[in-house]
C-alpha cells in the first residue's frame, strides 16, 4: 500500500451493509467533482455497531485486515468514535483521517461554536474528552443526544429527531454550525440544513473532502 | 453573482502580476484533480502589496470592484492578512475564504502545534491577534520572520530563508507543521517540506482546497 | 498633531448631532475633576450610525479627516465597534483609545465577570470575536441585546429596556458588572446602576478617564 | 468615613518614611491634572517592608488603624502584594484599589503581553498565583527578578538593575509593556521607559489614576 | 515540631466542639485502615465559624498557637476557606494541606467536572477565585448554595438540603462528582452518595487521606 | 470480583519479572502504613514493554485475563501509557486507576507546574495529548526525555540520567515538582528528590496511595 496509488479507501469498521451503502451515497457529490477514485469497504466480521470500548479496541486490527494489500492514497475511518486511528497511523505511511476529527475541523470553518447531534447520551462524555485532546473545547456550543443507540438508526423517525435536536442546539445553545455525530446521515445533510437554518457537517463528507485535498496536493 | 454558478474566484488584492501568476501555478495540482473551474484575478489598481492598515481597509471595496458581476461559486481572498473578508461576507451570498484562516484550519489537521514563517516582524503581532480571535492560540508553536517585507519576496534567496526559518520552528519551537505566512510560495511547498521534514501548508492551496469541497457539497 | 498639546479629542465617527451632544454630556463629571481640556467632534459627512462592515471600513479615514490638523494629546474613538482604531494608531503618534476596549478594561476592575447590554443581536458575535482577540472571553458573563438597532435609540423606552436587560444579565448570567454596549447613554449610567444594583460602565466615560490618566502621566 | 468626602487615601502598609515620600512624589503628575485631593499615609508601627505571609496577614488591620476616622473617597493600598485588600473591601464602603491589580489592568491597555520586574525571586510564584486568580495569566510575557529584597531598594544601582531586567523582558520574553513590581519607583518611570523603549507602568500611579476616575464619576 | 514524628494534626480553626467531633468521626474509616496516628484539635479561643475576612486573617496565627509544640508529621487545616494555609507553610517544615484544595484534587480523580455544594451564596465567588488560582476552573460544573450560613448547619434538615442541591448539580449542571463545601459532613457522605448516584467528596477525608499518603512515603 | 474484597491489585501489563519486582519494592512504604492488602501481578504472555499502539491496544484484554477471577477492591494499571484503563472501567465495577493520571493528580498537590522525565522522545507528544484530555496542560512546565526506550532502563546509568533531566526541568523549565514518566523507579524516588531539591512523584506510589484511600473510604 503506497501513497503513489490514487484511491482513497473509506473503511466502515462495522459489518453493516446498509450503513456502508449510506456512507457511499453520502459522498457521491464529492466524487462527482473529483478525479480521485474512492473505495468504500466494511469490516465483514466486525460488530454491527461500535458501541463499547471492546469494539473500539478491536476496530484497528480489524480494519487493517479489511484493507489488506489494497493500494491506498489515504484512509478514512468511517466511524464517529475515530477507533484505531492512532494504530493505523503507526502502521500505514499514507494519511489516515478520522471522521469525528475531520468533522470538527470542518465545523470551525463555518462558525465559532458548533453543536453536536449525538446518537447516545454515553457518547457525550467521550466527545468532550476528544475535543479537549484536540484543544477544541472552546468551540463546542453544546452536545445533545437523540436518545437512541446505533441500533435505532434505521427507524423511520431518526431524521426528524436529528432535526429537533439540531434546532435546540441552535436556539438554546447558540450553535452556529451543526455536526452530525454519526456516519451514514450525509445524504440527508442538505435537508437538515434547510430545516435548521445553519450549516450542517456530515463527518464522512468532511473526511473524504479533506482526503481528496491531501491526495491532490501530494501528486 | 450566485452560488449556482460553478467557478471559484481567487482574488489577489494587490496589483502584482508575478504574484498573481505564482498563485495560479500553486493551485494547479488542485485544479488537475477537480472538475470545478477556478478563476484567478488581481486588483489592477491595488497597491503592490498589502503592507499597512490603509491597504487592509481599502482591500475589501477594491476586491468587490475587481470581481464585479463575475459569477462565483465561492471567493478566496489571496492575501495572508485576510483583508476585507468580513466585508465580502456581508456583501456576497457565496462562501468567502481567507487564506490565513484556511491555512490555520488546514495546519491543525496535521499536528497539534504549527509554526508560522512570517514575511515581516510586524506581522507577528497581527497573527497573534487573529489566532486569539479564532481561539487557535494554543495551537501556535512559534512565529518567526524571514526579516523582509513583501518587497523582498522576489529576491533569489527567499526560499532559502523560508527553509531556515521553518527549520528553526521545528527544532527550537517544536512545531509539528509549518504554515507559509504569505501567498505565492505554493509551488515551492513540497521542496520546503522535503527540506524541513514536516508537513508544510500553503495558504492559497488550503483555501482553494476548502472552497472546492464546499462547492462540490453544495451542488 | 503632537503629544505636547494638552487636549483630548473625542471623535464620534457618525454624523448624529444628538449622539455627539449626549457623548459630551456623559463626560462632564470627568471634565469637572480634571485640568486637561477635551474636545468632542463628529464626522459631519459620516453615516447616521455605524451599522455595517462598510461603515466600519470607512470610519478610520473619515475620522482622520474630521480631526484634521487639530492638536491632540490623545484620541478617543466614540463608537462601540472601535472602528478604525488600528488605522489611527498607525497614523498618529498619540494614544488612541477605543471605547469598547476601554469599557472592558474598566469593567474587569469591578468584578470578575461582566455582562454586555447590546444594541442589536448582530453585535453579539462581533463582541465575542473582539473579546477573544483581547483574551478577555473568560470574563464575559453574558451578552444580551435590547433588540433594536441604533435607529431605535432615541425612543422613549430605550433606558427601560437597558435596565431590563441589565437585570437579566445580573440574575440569569450572574454578571457582577454591566457594560453599556453603545456610546451616548452615559448620562443615565448612575440611574441604571441604582436600578440594577451593580456597577455600570459607560464606554465613553471609561475611555476618556483612561485618556486623562495617560495624558497626565505624559506631562 | 464616607464616599461623599473627596479625598483619596493612599496607604503604605509599611513604616518606611522614604518609601512613603517616594510614593508621594510618583503621583505628583496625576495630582497636578486633577481637582481631587489625595492624602498619603504610612503604617507607623508597620514592618519596614512586606516580606512574609505574617506581614501580609497583619497589613489589613494595621491599615484600618492607620486610616482611622479619616474621611476617604477611595483607598489605594500601596504595596505590590495587595495585602489586606479583601479585608478593607469588607470593612469599607468606598472603592479599595490594590496597586498590583491596578498595574495589571493598566498594562493590558498598552499591549497584549506584559513583563514584570520583580523585587525578589520569591515574589514570582506569588504573582503567578494572583494573575491566575485574575484570569490574566495569558497576558504575562515573563516575570524576572532584580535579585534583591526590599531591603536592597535604596542602593545606588537599583534603577540600573530594573532597566536591565526590563530590557531582558523585552528582548527575550517579547514583552510589549513593563510593570514595575514594587511601589516607590514611579518618579523614575519615564527614564526607564526611554531606556527600554516600551511603555512602563508604575503600580501606584495606575491605582491612583483609576481611583481619580472612580471618584470623579461618583460625584 | 518535626517531620520525623508520626502524627497527623487536623486543626479546626474555629472553637466549635460539635464540629470538631464531627470532623473526628468523619475520618474514622481512614484511621481504621492506617497505622499513622491522627490528632484532631480545635482553636479554643477561635470564632464559632470562619465567616468573614477578619476570621480568615486571624485563623493562621490562632492555629499556630493551638498546635503549639505538638509534634506533627503533617497538618490539615479543617475549614473549607483554607485559611492560613500559606502562613502555616511558611512557618512549618511539614506538609500543610487545606481541605478545599484537597477536595478539588480528589474530585478530579472521579470525573471531569465537579459540582460544589456551598454553605452560603457569599462563598461561591470565593471558590471561583480559588479555583482560578489553582487553574481548575475548567473542571467546575457548578456551585450552588444550600442558602444558610455555618450557623444553620446543626439544623435537622441540612443533610436533606445538601442532597437536593447535589441532585441539581447533577441534573442541571451535569456534574460528575460532588464536593461538599464544608467540614463536618463526612459521616453522611455515603448516604448522600447513594441518594445522588454520584461520587461525593468530603474535604476533610480527602485531606487526611492525602496526608496519610505523604507521611507513609516520607518514612 | 467485587468491591467487598479488600485487596488492591496492581497489574503490570508487560511480562518483565524485574520490572514487576521493582514495582513491588516501590510501594513497600505505603503497604507498611496500611492494613489493606495489595497484590502485584504481571501479564505473563505480555510484551516485554508497552512501546507501540499495538501493545497499548492489546493491554486491556491481556490484563483482564491476568486478573481473571482474582477478587479486587481496586485495580492499578502499572504502565505510564495508562493502557486499557477505559476498557477495564467498562468491564469492572471497582475503581481502576492509571498510574500516569494518578501521578499528574498527585503532582499538582505539590506545586503549580510539574516536569515529566520521559523514557523516550516519542512519549512526549502522547503525554501532551493526555494532559489536554485531562485539562491539565496549564500545569506542565516541561517534558524531557532521557533518550532511551524501556529497553535501556536496566542500564547502570539510568538513575543518573533521570537526575540530570529532572535538574534541567527545574532549572530551565522552572518545574516545581517532578513526575517520573515510567513505572519501576519508585525505590529511587527519595534519592532523586534529594539530588534535585524538588518533590518527586513516582506514578505507581501515587496510584496505590490513591487506591488505598478509596478502598478505606468504601469500607
XYZ file of C-alpha atoms in Angstrom, chain E:
219
model
C 7.646 20.003 65.616
C 9.442 17.780 63.113
C 8.527 15.585 60.188
C 10.088 12.641 61.983
C 7.162 12.407 64.426
C 4.378 10.258 63.008
C 1.157 12.048 63.964
C -1.046 13.978 61.505
C -2.606 17.006 63.205
C -6.048 18.076 61.988
C -6.788 21.639 63.132
C -10.281 23.048 63.187
C -9.723 26.849 63.127
C -12.991 27.506 64.910
C -13.962 26.782 68.520
C -16.952 24.539 67.880
C -16.775 21.295 69.859
C -19.557 19.610 67.924
C -17.901 20.457 64.579
C -14.576 19.129 65.846
C -16.248 15.903 66.941
C -17.987 15.556 63.587
C -14.623 16.021 61.856
C -13.164 13.301 64.049
C -15.991 10.863 63.264
C -15.734 11.544 59.522
C -12.156 10.304 59.301
C -12.641 7.078 61.282
C -12.674 4.868 58.155
C -9.276 6.275 57.114
C -7.822 5.793 60.598
C -9.061 2.200 60.730
C -7.064 1.306 57.614
C -3.821 3.056 58.595
C -1.041 2.755 61.164
C -0.370 6.518 61.181
C -1.817 8.332 64.233
C -4.031 11.399 63.774
C -4.880 14.074 66.355
C -7.779 16.456 65.917
C -7.592 19.819 67.697
C -9.687 22.986 67.708
C -8.800 26.646 68.274
C -10.349 27.075 71.730
C -10.425 30.854 71.535
C -11.364 30.920 67.845
C -14.633 32.234 66.396
C -17.636 29.822 66.261
C -17.286 29.733 62.453
C -14.990 31.221 59.777
C -17.380 33.670 58.130
C -15.517 36.926 57.447
C -12.175 38.086 56.058
C -11.279 39.040 59.640
C -11.750 35.402 60.693
C -9.717 34.217 57.713
C -6.877 36.615 58.551
C -6.795 35.590 62.222
C -7.014 31.847 61.638
C -3.350 31.310 60.734
C -1.755 32.705 63.905
C -4.517 31.142 66.030
C -3.878 27.686 64.553
C -0.137 28.061 65.160
C -0.883 28.791 68.816
C -3.290 25.820 69.011
C -0.740 23.399 67.574
C 1.966 24.821 69.799
C 4.856 22.443 70.326
C 2.766 19.403 69.381
C 4.891 17.072 67.180
C 3.331 16.728 63.716
C 4.118 14.759 60.582
C 1.604 16.819 58.593
C -1.049 19.437 59.306
C -4.567 19.518 57.867
C -6.485 22.819 58.074
C -10.083 21.681 58.526
C -12.013 24.652 57.150
C -13.207 24.967 53.535
C -11.863 28.530 53.262
C -8.329 27.067 53.579
C -7.438 29.936 55.956
C -3.828 30.448 56.951
C -2.533 27.680 54.701
C 0.159 29.877 53.126
C 1.195 31.197 56.534
C 1.497 27.696 58.021
C 3.560 26.563 55.046
C 5.939 29.453 55.687
C 6.232 28.633 59.395
C 6.258 24.815 59.371
C 8.548 22.340 57.646
C 5.966 19.554 57.359
C 3.242 19.261 54.690
C 0.252 21.576 55.261
C -2.962 20.594 53.476
C -6.047 22.750 53.018
C -9.260 20.772 52.818
C -10.773 22.730 49.907
C -7.669 22.301 47.787
C -7.576 18.608 48.714
C -11.265 18.164 47.908
C -10.757 19.626 44.426
C -7.710 17.429 43.841
C -9.675 14.371 44.917
C -12.749 15.300 42.887
C -10.939 15.445 39.549
C -9.902 11.825 40.008
C -13.565 10.786 39.786
C -14.813 12.730 36.796
C -14.094 15.658 34.575
C -16.373 18.239 36.125
C -17.415 18.518 39.749
C -20.186 20.437 41.486
C -19.778 22.208 44.816
C -22.457 22.256 47.496
C -21.771 25.587 49.193
C -22.889 26.690 52.627
C -23.655 30.262 51.579
C -24.117 32.365 48.441
C -21.176 34.510 49.519
C -18.804 31.558 49.317
C -19.401 30.975 45.604
C -17.325 33.925 44.366
C -14.529 32.967 46.776
C -14.472 29.404 45.454
C -14.268 30.697 41.880
C -11.297 32.896 42.746
C -9.541 29.961 44.397
C -10.279 27.558 41.535
C -8.819 30.063 39.086
C -5.750 30.410 41.292
C -5.399 26.589 41.155
C -6.046 26.522 37.350
C -9.001 24.176 37.971
C -11.861 26.384 36.784
C -12.430 24.233 33.663
C -13.316 21.363 35.958
C -16.163 23.170 37.748
C -19.635 22.128 36.578
C -21.482 24.377 39.020
C -21.507 25.805 42.512
C -24.810 26.097 44.337
C -25.589 27.130 47.873
C -27.896 25.476 50.403
C -28.780 29.005 51.432
C -27.660 29.134 55.041
C -24.513 30.199 56.896
C -22.475 27.890 59.125
C -24.855 28.851 61.924
C -27.594 26.800 60.268
C -25.536 23.617 59.958
C -26.847 21.823 63.021
C -30.417 22.113 61.901
C -32.330 18.935 61.295
C -32.712 19.407 57.551
C -29.184 20.352 56.475
C -28.494 16.914 55.010
C -31.729 16.978 53.040
C -30.849 20.357 51.571
C -27.377 19.099 50.659
C -28.978 16.143 48.848
C -31.316 18.445 46.939
C -28.559 20.804 45.867
C -26.289 17.906 44.888
C -29.094 16.493 42.751
C -29.493 19.806 40.956
C -25.731 19.934 40.322
C -26.037 16.504 38.717
C -29.166 17.120 36.682
C -28.909 20.781 35.679
C -25.137 21.306 35.618
C -24.090 17.798 34.550
C -21.644 17.454 37.442
C -19.974 14.043 37.539
C -18.715 14.350 41.136
C -19.961 16.312 44.135
C -17.721 18.247 46.556
C -19.141 19.041 49.985
C -18.144 22.676 50.573
C -17.842 22.426 54.333
C -16.081 20.440 57.056
C -18.183 18.237 59.305
C -20.468 16.392 56.882
C -18.186 13.421 56.172
C -20.078 10.898 58.275
C -23.067 11.438 55.949
C -21.008 11.185 52.766
C -22.043 7.670 51.713
C -25.699 8.360 52.446
C -25.561 11.436 50.170
C -23.637 9.421 47.561
C -26.357 6.764 47.479
C -29.060 9.392 47.221
C -27.454 11.360 44.368
C -25.920 8.484 42.436
C -22.546 10.227 42.018
C -19.233 10.056 43.902
C -19.229 12.549 46.778
C -16.044 14.056 48.204
C -15.799 15.073 51.852
C -12.982 17.640 52.056
C -11.643 16.524 55.443
C -11.481 12.885 54.338
C -9.693 13.968 51.160
C -7.080 15.979 53.028
C -6.459 13.350 55.692
C -6.189 10.626 53.046
C -3.612 12.660 51.120
C -1.747 13.436 54.357
C -1.563 9.705 55.217
C -0.084 9.016 51.789
C 2.529 11.739 52.152
C 3.546 10.641 55.629
C 3.773 6.983 54.593
C 6.018 7.893 51.645
C 8.282 10.063 53.783
C 9.045 7.265 56.238
